[in-house]
């Protein structure tokens, strides 16, 4: 689009020059002609301007109306050849400059230079100037003044268009930075980048110190956590030992049964506590490994463990927070303990199945079932301390709790939100 506007500008100026020549030839006609070196006035009635306009183009390459430049005036050989040589060298130079610009723009791309269009227009201007000088040298033998005039008109049109384009681009040209200004800007930017790098380096050093302090703090907290858990575990074991001592000294009286029950529950707490201590993360626990260890540890404390089939089905990707793990661990150990103690009398192939499923609504469904003798669930609800514990753990998790029991066995089912109890 811009190239079309440039051609239109050149054509407009070309037309204006032709029109101006036509008008001036009418208003101020040339009434003097030179014939064989003698200039004489002609008739006051000049040739009509329209005829002059037509003959200019029809006799564009005519050489009969003028003498060769060698024969016009008193040219010496030295003078003539100086003109010819100078015009030829100038013409060749003018042709070389646009050729250089064309190769430069082709090599670096048309849009690489911010003034590529101005350079192309300047190349055409230089080229027409070169043609003018080449024709001036030719005039010494072939006086094609009409052709020279046409080239001069084109040169004038292109040169004026180039000048206007130069004025339009002057603001951008004047805004170009000098090498000294560019060096100053680069130096200023370098100083700014240096300051930014120093600030970043300082921030990185501070962050390293902070991370080191944080790492040391985490290590101290881990040591304190391990120490606290060891003490808690030792205290639980001490309570178990005291209860054992009490049972031994008291003998097989009425209290020996509930003392053993309390011992077993404390042992279950110890199992849960031990698994929490061994977990790689305090905030979340691998559910599959966690429940497998607890159920197998409870089973190991009973003499009929080898006859009982343990089926544990937990998704490997499931992780629980510490609050969920504690309540569920104690609840599962209580239920498995009850199954081993009361469910399998007379059962040939006892089994306990533990499973967890993650539902589509992101709720967790946990189920524990055995194939034992079952029991009267109404009586359990009224007076069983173990059942009260299980209900309490379910309440802590805000879970939906369901218990079914009969001749085919007992099933505990729990449904709760995955994020309930998160710290």
mmCIF file of C-alpha atoms in Angstrom:
data_model
loop_
_atom_site.group_PDB
_atom_site.id
_atom_site.type_symbol
_atom_site.label_atom_id
_atom_site.label_comp_id
_atom_site.label_asym_id
_atom_site.label_seq_id
_atom_site.Cartn_x
_atom_site.Cartn_y
_atom_site.Cartn_z
ATOM 1 C CA UNK A 1 0.000 0.000 0.000
ATOM 2 C CA UNK A 2 2.806 2.409 0.852
ATOM 3 C CA UNK A 3 4.639 1.503 -2.382
ATOM 4 C CA UNK A 4 1.476 2.329 -4.346
ATOM 5 C CA UNK A 5 1.220 5.710 -2.602
ATOM 6 C CA UNK A 6 4.873 6.406 -3.476
ATOM 7 C CA UNK A 7 4.288 5.600 -7.166
ATOM 8 C CA UNK A 8 1.185 7.773 -7.125
ATOM 9 C CA UNK A 9 3.202 10.657 -5.674
ATOM 10 C CA UNK A 10 5.875 10.305 -8.360
ATOM 11 C CA UNK A 11 3.239 10.170 -11.120
ATOM 12 C CA UNK A 12 1.480 13.227 -9.684
ATOM 13 C CA UNK A 13 4.660 15.302 -9.561
ATOM 14 C CA UNK A 14 5.588 14.098 -13.078
ATOM 15 C CA UNK A 15 2.192 15.274 -14.370
ATOM 16 C CA UNK A 16 2.496 18.619 -12.589
ATOM 17 C CA UNK A 17 5.911 19.270 -14.206
ATOM 18 C CA UNK A 18 4.509 18.464 -17.677
ATOM 19 C CA UNK A 19 1.526 20.741 -17.048
ATOM 20 C CA UNK A 20 3.792 23.557 -15.820
ATOM 21 C CA UNK A 21 5.944 23.233 -18.954
ATOM 22 C CA UNK A 22 2.844 23.312 -21.119
ATOM 23 C CA UNK A 23 1.503 26.481 -19.437
ATOM 24 C CA UNK A 24 4.849 28.303 -19.426
ATOM 25 C CA UNK A 25 5.411 27.492 -23.125
ATOM 26 C CA UNK A 26 2.109 29.281 -23.795
ATOM 27 C CA UNK A 27 2.719 32.248 -21.493
ATOM 28 C CA UNK A 28 6.405 32.757 -22.233
ATOM 29 C CA UNK A 29 7.263 31.147 -25.598
ATOM 30 C CA UNK A 30 10.830 30.833 -26.857
ATOM 31 C CA UNK A 31 11.179 33.141 -29.951
ATOM 32 C CA UNK A 32 14.904 32.573 -30.535
ATOM 33 C CA UNK A 33 16.429 29.611 -32.385
ATOM 34 C CA UNK A 34 20.073 28.775 -33.092
ATOM 35 C CA UNK A 35 20.922 27.425 -36.528
ATOM 36 C CA UNK A 36 24.547 26.424 -37.331
ATOM 37 C CA UNK A 37 25.756 28.372 -34.305
ATOM 38 C CA UNK A 38 23.806 31.513 -35.291
ATOM 39 C CA UNK A 39 20.980 32.555 -32.917
ATOM 40 C CA UNK A 40 18.238 34.576 -34.664
ATOM 41 C CA UNK A 41 14.732 35.688 -33.659
ATOM 42 C CA UNK A 42 11.845 33.859 -35.287
ATOM 43 C CA UNK A 43 8.297 34.837 -36.072
ATOM 44 C CA UNK A 44 6.368 36.247 -33.180
ATOM 45 C CA UNK A 45 3.743 33.601 -33.858
ATOM 46 C CA UNK A 46 5.253 30.659 -32.022
ATOM 47 C CA UNK A 47 4.379 27.037 -32.597
ATOM 48 C CA UNK A 48 1.267 26.082 -30.579
ATOM 49 C CA UNK A 49 2.029 24.542 -27.182
ATOM 50 C CA UNK A 50 -0.051 21.444 -28.016
ATOM 51 C CA UNK A 51 2.147 20.766 -31.057
ATOM 52 C CA UNK A 52 5.243 21.263 -28.928
ATOM 53 C CA UNK A 53 3.877 18.784 -26.339
ATOM 54 C CA UNK A 54 3.157 16.145 -28.989
ATOM 55 C CA UNK A 55 6.443 16.563 -30.810
ATOM 56 C CA UNK A 56 8.320 16.222 -27.511
ATOM 57 C CA UNK A 57 7.119 12.631 -27.119
ATOM 58 C CA UNK A 58 7.008 11.682 -30.809
ATOM 59 C CA UNK A 59 10.574 12.934 -31.375
ATOM 60 C CA UNK A 60 11.863 11.553 -28.048
ATOM 61 C CA UNK A 61 15.018 10.026 -29.547
ATOM 62 C CA UNK A 62 15.356 12.450 -32.486
ATOM 63 C CA UNK A 63 18.908 13.799 -32.957
ATOM 64 C CA UNK A 64 18.330 15.908 -36.076
ATOM 65 C CA UNK A 65 17.031 19.037 -34.362
ATOM 66 C CA UNK A 66 20.257 19.750 -32.487
ATOM 67 C CA UNK A 67 23.947 19.500 -33.236
ATOM 68 C CA UNK A 68 26.131 17.147 -31.262
ATOM 69 C CA UNK A 69 27.601 18.829 -28.225
ATOM 70 C CA UNK A 70 31.103 18.590 -29.752
ATOM 71 C CA UNK A 71 29.916 20.925 -32.483
ATOM 72 C CA UNK A 72 27.996 23.392 -30.295
ATOM 73 C CA UNK A 73 30.321 26.085 -29.003
ATOM 74 C CA UNK A 74 34.106 26.010 -29.009
ATOM 75 C CA UNK A 75 34.812 22.758 -27.148
ATOM 76 C CA UNK A 76 38.440 21.722 -27.007
ATOM 77 C CA UNK A 77 39.213 18.031 -26.850
ATOM 78 C CA UNK A 78 40.484 18.374 -23.302
ATOM 79 C CA UNK A 79 37.315 20.152 -22.133
ATOM 80 C CA UNK A 80 34.986 17.701 -23.862
ATOM 81 C CA UNK A 81 36.682 14.558 -22.590
ATOM 82 C CA UNK A 82 36.825 15.969 -19.058
ATOM 83 C CA UNK A 83 33.008 16.333 -19.189
ATOM 84 C CA UNK A 84 32.530 12.904 -20.717
ATOM 85 C CA UNK A 85 34.836 11.098 -18.256
ATOM 86 C CA UNK A 86 33.343 12.918 -15.249
ATOM 87 C CA UNK A 87 29.755 12.180 -16.313
ATOM 88 C CA UNK A 88 30.542 8.483 -16.971
ATOM 89 C CA UNK A 89 32.266 8.018 -13.575
ATOM 90 C CA UNK A 90 29.437 9.870 -11.813
ATOM 91 C CA UNK A 91 26.846 7.745 -13.639
ATOM 92 C CA UNK A 92 28.639 4.503 -12.709
ATOM 93 C CA UNK A 93 28.866 5.600 -9.092
ATOM 94 C CA UNK A 94 25.190 6.547 -9.052
ATOM 95 C CA UNK A 95 24.341 3.113 -10.446
ATOM 96 C CA UNK A 96 26.555 1.392 -7.879
ATOM 97 C CA UNK A 97 24.957 3.063 -4.848
ATOM 98 C CA UNK A 98 21.391 1.725 -5.446
ATOM 99 C CA UNK A 99 22.799 -1.711 -6.348
ATOM 100 C CA UNK A 100 24.557 -1.753 -2.972
ATOM 101 C CA UNK A 101 21.350 -0.745 -1.154
ATOM 102 C CA UNK A 102 19.348 -3.437 -2.994
ATOM 103 C CA UNK A 103 21.803 -6.198 -1.992
ATOM 104 C CA UNK A 104 21.921 -4.844 1.572
ATOM 105 C CA UNK A 105 18.128 -4.923 1.938
ATOM 106 C CA UNK A 106 17.878 -8.385 0.361
ATOM 107 C CA UNK A 107 20.564 -9.774 2.672
ATOM 108 C CA UNK A 108 19.133 -8.327 5.887
ATOM 109 C CA UNK A 109 15.463 -8.473 4.973
ATOM 110 C CA UNK A 110 13.180 -5.741 3.752
ATOM 111 C CA UNK A 111 11.820 -4.925 7.199
ATOM 112 C CA UNK A 112 15.101 -5.231 9.137
ATOM 113 C CA UNK A 113 16.071 -1.604 8.726
ATOM 114 C CA UNK A 114 13.654 0.962 10.232
ATOM 115 C CA UNK A 115 14.125 3.094 7.091
ATOM 116 C CA UNK A 116 14.047 0.379 4.399
ATOM 117 C CA UNK A 117 11.323 2.127 2.337
ATOM 118 C CA UNK A 118 13.207 5.422 2.478
ATOM 119 C CA UNK A 119 16.381 3.639 1.324
ATOM 120 C CA UNK A 120 14.570 2.103 -1.660
ATOM 121 C CA UNK A 121 13.140 5.489 -2.645
ATOM 122 C CA UNK A 122 16.574 7.095 -2.273
ATOM 123 C CA UNK A 123 18.019 4.312 -4.479
ATOM 124 C CA UNK A 124 15.608 5.182 -7.307
ATOM 125 C CA UNK A 125 16.506 8.888 -6.968
ATOM 126 C CA UNK A 126 20.234 8.118 -7.236
ATOM 127 C CA UNK A 127 19.631 5.791 -10.190
ATOM 128 C CA UNK A 128 17.767 8.481 -12.165
ATOM 129 C CA UNK A 129 20.571 10.948 -11.413
ATOM 130 C CA UNK A 130 23.004 8.392 -12.843
ATOM 131 C CA UNK A 131 20.913 8.048 -16.012
ATOM 132 C CA UNK A 132 20.950 11.847 -16.383
ATOM 133 C CA UNK A 133 24.766 11.946 -16.230
ATOM 134 C CA UNK A 134 25.026 9.021 -18.658
ATOM 135 C CA UNK A 135 22.831 10.889 -21.177
ATOM 136 C CA UNK A 136 24.873 14.087 -20.646
ATOM 137 C CA UNK A 137 27.972 12.155 -21.746
ATOM 138 C CA UNK A 138 26.071 10.716 -24.736
ATOM 139 C CA UNK A 139 25.064 14.200 -25.877
ATOM 140 C CA UNK A 140 28.584 14.785 -27.248
ATOM 141 C CA UNK A 141 27.690 12.342 -30.083
ATOM 142 C CA UNK A 142 23.903 11.762 -29.926
ATOM 143 C CA UNK A 143 21.976 14.911 -28.910
ATOM 144 C CA UNK A 144 18.749 13.224 -27.608
ATOM 145 C CA UNK A 145 17.599 16.278 -25.704
ATOM 146 C CA UNK A 146 13.958 15.158 -25.555
ATOM 147 C CA UNK A 147 14.977 11.842 -23.895
ATOM 148 C CA UNK A 148 17.243 13.782 -21.508
ATOM 149 C CA UNK A 149 14.337 16.094 -20.688
ATOM 150 C CA UNK A 150 12.056 13.155 -19.917
ATOM 151 C CA UNK A 151 14.665 11.622 -17.605
ATOM 152 C CA UNK A 152 15.126 14.981 -15.884
ATOM 153 C CA UNK A 153 11.354 15.185 -15.294
ATOM 154 C CA UNK A 154 11.385 11.682 -13.715
ATOM 155 C CA UNK A 155 14.459 12.622 -11.681
ATOM 156 C CA UNK A 156 12.716 15.756 -10.430
ATOM 157 C CA UNK A 157 9.571 13.776 -9.501
ATOM 158 C CA UNK A 158 11.522 11.068 -7.654
ATOM 159 C CA UNK A 159 13.828 13.562 -5.930
ATOM 160 C CA UNK A 160 10.894 15.657 -4.673
ATOM 161 C CA UNK A 161 9.089 12.518 -3.456
ATOM 162 C CA UNK A 162 12.263 11.436 -1.661
ATOM 163 C CA UNK A 163 12.573 14.867 -0.058
ATOM 164 C CA UNK A 164 8.954 14.758 1.171
ATOM 165 C CA UNK A 165 9.475 11.227 2.531
ATOM 166 C CA UNK A 166 12.627 12.449 4.259
ATOM 167 C CA UNK A 167 10.652 15.268 5.916
ATOM 168 C CA UNK A 168 8.002 12.775 7.055
ATOM 169 C CA UNK A 169 10.681 10.476 8.543
ATOM 170 C CA UNK A 170 12.652 13.390 10.037
ATOM 171 C CA UNK A 171 11.210 12.888 13.526
ATOM 172 C CA UNK A 172 12.382 9.289 13.608
ATOM 173 C CA UNK A 173 15.736 10.264 12.112
ATOM 174 C CA UNK A 174 16.297 12.983 14.693
ATOM 175 C CA UNK A 175 15.403 10.532 17.453
ATOM 176 C CA UNK A 176 18.220 8.199 16.444
ATOM 177 C CA UNK A 177 20.792 7.991 19.198
ATOM 178 C CA UNK A 178 24.405 8.871 18.617
ATOM 179 C CA UNK A 179 27.053 6.293 19.551
ATOM 180 C CA UNK A 180 27.885 8.384 22.637
ATOM 181 C CA UNK A 181 24.220 8.469 23.683
ATOM 182 C CA UNK A 182 23.843 4.733 23.095
ATOM 183 C CA UNK A 183 26.966 4.067 25.125
ATOM 184 C CA UNK A 184 25.561 6.216 27.925
ATOM 185 C CA UNK A 185 22.228 4.357 27.856
ATOM 186 C CA UNK A 186 23.996 0.982 27.861
ATOM 187 C CA UNK A 187 26.161 2.096 30.768
ATOM 188 C CA UNK A 188 23.083 3.251 32.697
ATOM 189 C CA UNK A 189 21.221 -0.004 31.987
ATOM 190 C CA UNK A 190 24.308 -1.967 33.002
ATOM 191 C CA UNK A 191 24.449 -0.132 36.329
ATOM 192 C CA UNK A 192 20.735 -0.804 36.869
ATOM 193 C CA UNK A 193 21.174 -4.501 36.080
ATOM 194 C CA UNK A 194 24.186 -4.622 38.379
ATOM 195 C CA UNK A 195 22.114 -3.143 41.205
ATOM 196 C CA UNK A 196 19.282 -5.605 40.523
ATOM 197 C CA UNK A 197 21.760 -8.508 40.517
ATOM 198 C CA UNK A 198 23.208 -7.323 43.822
ATOM 199 C CA UNK A 199 19.712 -7.166 45.325
ATOM 200 C CA UNK A 200 18.909 -10.631 43.994
ATOM 201 C CA UNK A 201 22.195 -11.968 45.340
ATOM 202 C CA UNK A 202 21.446 -10.432 48.742
ATOM 203 C CA UNK A 203 17.933 -11.890 48.702
ATOM 204 C CA UNK A 204 19.295 -15.330 47.744
ATOM 205 C CA UNK A 205 21.820 -15.163 50.597
ATOM 206 C CA UNK A 206 19.076 -14.211 53.032
ATOM 207 C CA UNK A 207 16.851 -16.981 51.698
ATOM 208 C CA UNK A 208 19.670 -19.523 52.112
ATOM 209 C CA UNK A 209 20.161 -18.399 55.709
ATOM 210 C CA UNK A 210 16.413 -18.559 56.317
ATOM 211 C CA UNK A 211 16.142 -22.036 54.776
ATOM 212 C CA UNK A 212 19.101 -23.227 56.830
ATOM 213 C CA UNK A 213 17.503 -21.892 60.029
ATOM 214 C CA UNK A 214 14.183 -23.446 59.007
ATOM 215 C CA UNK A 215 15.875 -26.776 58.347
ATOM 216 C CA UNK A 216 17.545 -26.686 61.749
ATOM 217 C CA UNK A 217 14.212 -25.803 63.361
ATOM 218 C CA UNK A 218 12.513 -28.716 61.590
ATOM 219 C CA UNK A 219 15.269 -31.075 62.748
ATOM 220 C CA UNK A 220 14.876 -29.860 66.337
ATOM 221 C CA UNK A 221 11.111 -30.289 66.137
ATOM 222 C CA UNK A 222 11.555 -33.784 64.690
ATOM 223 C CA UNK A 223 13.890 -34.718 67.532
ATOM 224 C CA UNK A 224 11.426 -33.330 70.061
ATOM 225 C CA UNK A 225 8.566 -35.162 68.345
ATOM 226 C CA UNK A 226 10.441 -38.479 68.382
ATOM 227 C CA UNK A 227 11.434 -37.979 72.021
ATOM 228 C CA UNK A 228 7.860 -37.139 72.992
ATOM 229 C CA UNK A 229 6.518 -40.188 71.188
ATOM 230 C CA UNK A 230 9.098 -42.457 72.808
ATOM 231 C CA UNK A 231 8.138 -41.170 76.222
ATOM 232 C CA UNK A 232 4.454 -41.620 75.470
ATOM 233 C CA UNK A 233 5.057 -45.162 74.260
ATOM 234 C CA UNK A 234 7.127 -45.934 77.348
ATOM 235 C CA UNK A 235 4.385 -44.539 79.574
ATOM 236 C CA UNK A 236 1.817 -46.747 77.871
ATOM 237 C CA UNK A 237 4.035 -49.761 78.359
ATOM 238 C CA UNK A 238 4.463 -48.817 82.014
ATOM 239 C CA UNK A 239 0.681 -48.716 82.465
ATOM 240 C CA UNK A 240 0.417 -52.166 80.839
ATOM 241 C CA UNK A 241 3.093 -53.516 83.196
ATOM 242 C CA UNK A 242 1.340 -52.028 86.222
ATOM 243 C CA UNK A 243 -1.940 -53.632 85.177
ATOM 244 C CA UNK A 244 -0.150 -56.970 84.705
ATOM 245 C CA UNK A 245 1.359 -56.649 88.171
ATOM 246 C CA UNK A 246 -2.058 -55.805 89.607
ATOM 247 C CA UNK A 247 -3.589 -58.838 87.911
ATOM 248 C CA UNK A 248 -0.845 -61.113 89.242
ATOM 249 C CA UNK A 249 -1.079 -59.869 92.813
ATOM 250 C CA UNK A 250 -4.882 -59.924 92.834
ATOM 251 C CA UNK A 251 -5.186 -63.387 91.294
ATOM 252 C CA UNK A 252 -8.059 -64.671 89.204
ATOM 253 C CA UNK A 253 -10.751 -62.637 90.877
ATOM 254 C CA UNK A 254 -13.675 -60.744 89.441
ATOM 255 C CA UNK A 255 -11.482 -57.884 88.230
ATOM 256 C CA UNK A 256 -9.018 -59.937 86.193
ATOM 257 C CA UNK A 257 -11.245 -59.889 83.087
ATOM 258 C CA UNK A 258 -11.626 -56.146 82.801
ATOM 259 C CA UNK A 259 -7.947 -55.643 83.687
ATOM 260 C CA UNK A 260 -7.003 -57.781 80.673
ATOM 261 C CA UNK A 261 -9.447 -55.840 78.524
ATOM 262 C CA UNK A 262 -7.848 -52.571 79.612
ATOM 263 C CA UNK A 263 -4.401 -54.027 78.911
ATOM 264 C CA UNK A 264 -5.459 -55.062 75.423
ATOM 265 C CA UNK A 265 -6.890 -51.639 74.647
ATOM 266 C CA UNK A 266 -3.733 -49.919 75.858
ATOM 267 C CA UNK A 267 -1.726 -52.304 73.670
ATOM 268 C CA UNK A 268 -3.940 -51.321 70.757
ATOM 269 C CA UNK A 269 -3.260 -47.664 71.515
ATOM 270 C CA UNK A 270 0.422 -48.517 71.570
ATOM 271 C CA UNK A 271 0.162 -50.154 68.111
ATOM 272 C CA UNK A 272 -1.546 -47.089 66.686
ATOM 273 C CA UNK A 273 0.936 -44.779 68.348
ATOM 274 C CA UNK A 274 3.842 -46.822 67.010
ATOM 275 C CA UNK A 275 2.530 -46.619 63.434
ATOM 276 C CA UNK A 276 2.073 -42.871 63.715
ATOM 277 C CA UNK A 277 5.647 -42.562 64.951
ATOM 278 C CA UNK A 278 7.016 -44.620 62.049
ATOM 279 C CA UNK A 279 5.103 -42.647 59.421
ATOM 280 C CA UNK A 280 7.273 -40.632 57.007
ATOM 281 C CA UNK A 281 4.931 -37.640 57.335
ATOM 282 C CA UNK A 282 3.305 -36.275 60.466
ATOM 283 C CA UNK A 283 0.488 -34.590 58.551
ATOM 284 C CA UNK A 284 -0.583 -37.585 56.410
ATOM 285 C CA UNK A 285 -0.229 -41.366 56.668
ATOM 286 C CA UNK A 286 -0.184 -44.189 54.108
ATOM 287 C CA UNK A 287 -3.498 -45.914 54.884
ATOM 288 C CA UNK A 288 -2.676 -49.301 53.306
ATOM 289 C CA UNK A 289 0.534 -49.863 55.269
ATOM 290 C CA UNK A 290 -0.910 -48.322 58.426
ATOM 291 C CA UNK A 291 -3.982 -50.595 58.731
ATOM 292 C CA UNK A 292 -2.072 -53.705 57.626
ATOM 293 C CA UNK A 293 0.438 -53.248 60.437
ATOM 294 C CA UNK A 294 -2.258 -52.571 63.079
ATOM 295 C CA UNK A 295 -4.465 -55.549 62.125
ATOM 296 C CA UNK A 296 -1.515 -57.953 61.940
ATOM 297 C CA UNK A 297 -0.174 -56.675 65.284
ATOM 298 C CA UNK A 298 -3.557 -57.253 66.980
ATOM 299 C CA UNK A 299 -3.847 -60.702 65.405
ATOM 300 C CA UNK A 300 -0.375 -61.640 66.661
ATOM 301 C CA UNK A 301 -1.508 -61.249 70.272
ATOM 302 C CA UNK A 302 -4.072 -64.080 69.981
ATOM 303 C CA UNK A 303 -3.386 -67.825 69.968
ATOM 304 C CA UNK A 304 -5.812 -68.528 67.120
ATOM 305 C CA UNK A 305 -4.128 -66.093 64.727
ATOM 306 C CA UNK A 306 -2.790 -68.810 62.410
ATOM 307 C CA UNK A 307 -6.257 -70.219 61.785
ATOM 308 C CA UNK A 308 -7.768 -66.856 60.893
ATOM 309 C CA UNK A 309 -7.637 -65.498 57.337
ATOM 310 C CA UNK A 310 -6.934 -61.749 57.180
ATOM 311 C CA UNK A 311 -8.093 -59.986 54.005
ATOM 312 C CA UNK A 312 -7.002 -56.342 53.773
ATOM 313 C CA UNK A 313 -8.058 -54.283 50.749
ATOM 314 C CA UNK A 314 -7.008 -50.607 50.890
ATOM 315 C CA UNK A 315 -6.179 -48.311 47.911
ATOM 316 C CA UNK A 316 -2.429 -47.763 47.718
ATOM 317 C CA UNK A 317 -2.866 -44.043 46.954
ATOM 318 C CA UNK A 318 -5.063 -43.294 49.991
ATOM 319 C CA UNK A 319 -3.551 -41.104 52.705
ATOM 320 C CA UNK A 320 -5.220 -40.032 55.943
ATOM 321 C CA UNK A 321 -4.509 -37.083 58.193
ATOM 322 C CA UNK A 322 -3.265 -37.795 61.707
ATOM 323 C CA UNK A 323 -6.653 -37.156 63.382
ATOM 324 C CA UNK A 324 -8.410 -39.630 61.073
ATOM 325 C CA UNK A 325 -5.602 -42.171 61.434
ATOM 326 C CA UNK A 326 -5.697 -42.053 65.261
ATOM 327 C CA UNK A 327 -9.468 -42.516 65.586
ATOM 328 C CA UNK A 328 -9.685 -45.135 62.835
ATOM 329 C CA UNK A 329 -6.658 -47.024 64.135
ATOM 330 C CA UNK A 330 -8.101 -47.312 67.644
ATOM 331 C CA UNK A 331 -11.525 -48.221 66.285
ATOM 332 C CA UNK A 332 -10.158 -50.916 63.929
ATOM 333 C CA UNK A 333 -7.976 -52.428 66.653
ATOM 334 C CA UNK A 334 -11.004 -52.545 69.018
ATOM 335 C CA UNK A 335 -13.215 -54.249 66.399
ATOM 336 C CA UNK A 336 -10.525 -56.785 65.354
ATOM 337 C CA UNK A 337 -9.809 -57.554 68.998
ATOM 338 C CA UNK A 338 -13.512 -58.248 69.643
ATOM 339 C CA UNK A 339 -13.648 -60.560 66.619
ATOM 340 C CA UNK A 340 -10.692 -62.626 67.817
ATOM 341 C CA UNK A 341 -12.057 -62.792 71.390
ATOM 342 C CA UNK A 342 -15.744 -63.520 70.813
ATOM 343 C CA UNK A 343 -16.657 -64.261 67.189
ATOM 344 C CA UNK A 344 -14.953 -67.485 66.161
ATOM 345 C CA UNK A 345 -15.986 -70.093 68.749
ATOM 346 C CA UNK A 346 -16.722 -73.241 66.743
ATOM 347 C CA UNK A 347 -15.997 -71.589 63.383
ATOM 348 C CA UNK A 348 -13.935 -73.923 61.147
ATOM 349 C CA UNK A 349 -12.422 -71.307 58.819
ATOM 350 C CA UNK A 350 -12.528 -67.906 60.538
ATOM 351 C CA UNK A 351 -11.803 -64.803 58.472
ATOM 352 C CA UNK A 352 -11.716 -61.057 58.925
ATOM 353 C CA UNK A 353 -12.108 -58.741 55.913
ATOM 354 C CA UNK A 354 -11.063 -55.094 56.060
ATOM 355 C CA UNK A 355 -11.730 -52.828 53.060
ATOM 356 C CA UNK A 356 -11.750 -49.130 52.163
ATOM 357 C CA UNK A 357 -13.299 -47.541 49.084
ATOM 358 C CA UNK A 358 -13.166 -43.940 47.874
ATOM 359 C CA UNK A 359 -16.584 -43.041 46.493
ATOM 360 C CA UNK A 360 -17.266 -40.699 43.572
ATOM 361 C CA UNK A 361 -18.470 -37.990 45.959
ATOM 362 C CA UNK A 362 -14.991 -38.085 47.607
ATOM 363 C CA UNK A 363 -16.328 -39.771 50.727
ATOM 364 C CA UNK A 364 -14.498 -42.748 52.255
ATOM 365 C CA UNK A 365 -16.353 -46.011 52.928
ATOM 366 C CA UNK A 366 -14.683 -48.307 55.481
ATOM 367 C CA UNK A 367 -15.946 -51.813 56.279
ATOM 368 C CA UNK A 368 -14.810 -54.523 58.750
ATOM 369 C CA UNK A 369 -16.568 -57.856 58.723
ATOM 370 C CA UNK A 370 -16.025 -61.373 60.062
ATOM 371 C CA UNK A 371 -17.715 -64.708 59.436
ATOM 372 C CA UNK A 372 -18.208 -65.398 63.132
ATOM 373 C CA UNK A 373 -21.229 -66.227 65.261
ATOM 374 C CA UNK A 374 -22.624 -62.722 65.520
ATOM 375 C CA UNK A 375 -24.346 -61.188 68.519
ATOM 376 C CA UNK A 376 -27.431 -59.331 69.620
ATOM 377 C CA UNK A 377 -26.683 -55.757 68.573
ATOM 378 C CA UNK A 378 -29.389 -54.292 70.826
ATOM 379 C CA UNK A 379 -27.745 -55.676 73.961
ATOM 380 C CA UNK A 380 -24.350 -54.435 72.781
ATOM 381 C CA UNK A 381 -25.669 -50.936 72.374
ATOM 382 C CA UNK A 382 -27.086 -50.899 75.843
ATOM 383 C CA UNK A 383 -24.117 -52.002 77.930
ATOM 384 C CA UNK A 384 -20.940 -52.701 75.953
ATOM 385 C CA UNK A 385 -18.010 -50.447 76.767
ATOM 386 C CA UNK A 386 -16.251 -51.547 73.547
ATOM 387 C CA UNK A 387 -19.282 -50.576 71.480
ATOM 388 C CA UNK A 388 -19.357 -47.191 73.181
ATOM 389 C CA UNK A 389 -15.700 -46.686 72.274
ATOM 390 C CA UNK A 390 -16.370 -47.563 68.631
ATOM 391 C CA UNK A 391 -19.342 -45.173 68.501
ATOM 392 C CA UNK A 392 -17.188 -42.444 70.088
ATOM 393 C CA UNK A 393 -14.460 -42.836 67.434
ATOM 394 C CA UNK A 394 -17.095 -42.687 64.683
ATOM 395 C CA UNK A 395 -18.550 -39.538 66.220
ATOM 396 C CA UNK A 396 -15.104 -37.886 66.257
ATOM 397 C CA UNK A 397 -14.947 -38.371 62.493
ATOM 398 C CA UNK A 398 -18.533 -37.116 61.955
ATOM 399 C CA UNK A 399 -19.111 -40.454 60.236
ATOM 400 C CA UNK A 400 -22.231 -42.407 59.305
ATOM 401 C CA UNK A 401 -21.950 -45.599 61.362
ATOM 402 C CA UNK A 402 -23.778 -48.849 60.660
ATOM 403 C CA UNK A 403 -23.551 -52.179 62.518
ATOM 404 C CA UNK A 404 -25.146 -55.456 61.378
ATOM 405 C CA UNK A 405 -24.685 -58.865 63.003
ATOM 406 C CA UNK A 406 -26.231 -62.294 62.655
ATOM 407 C CA UNK A 407 -25.478 -65.951 61.974
ATOM 408 C CA UNK A 408 -23.311 -65.076 58.948
ATOM 409 C CA UNK A 409 -21.048 -62.762 60.954
ATOM 410 C CA UNK A 410 -20.702 -59.150 62.002
ATOM 411 C CA UNK A 411 -20.160 -56.101 59.788
ATOM 412 C CA UNK A 412 -19.133 -52.595 60.802
ATOM 413 C CA UNK A 413 -19.474 -49.909 58.141
ATOM 414 C CA UNK A 414 -18.276 -46.303 58.353
ATOM 415 C CA UNK A 415 -18.683 -43.458 55.826
ATOM 416 C CA UNK A 416 -16.993 -40.077 56.309
ATOM 417 C CA UNK A 417 -15.589 -37.114 54.379
ATOM 418 C CA UNK A 418 -11.998 -37.392 53.258
ATOM 419 C CA UNK A 419 -11.009 -34.031 54.730
ATOM 420 C CA UNK A 420 -12.785 -34.350 58.091
ATOM 421 C CA UNK A 421 -10.374 -33.961 60.989
ATOM 422 C CA UNK A 422 -7.611 -32.313 58.916
ATOM 423 C CA UNK A 423 -5.210 -30.139 60.878
#
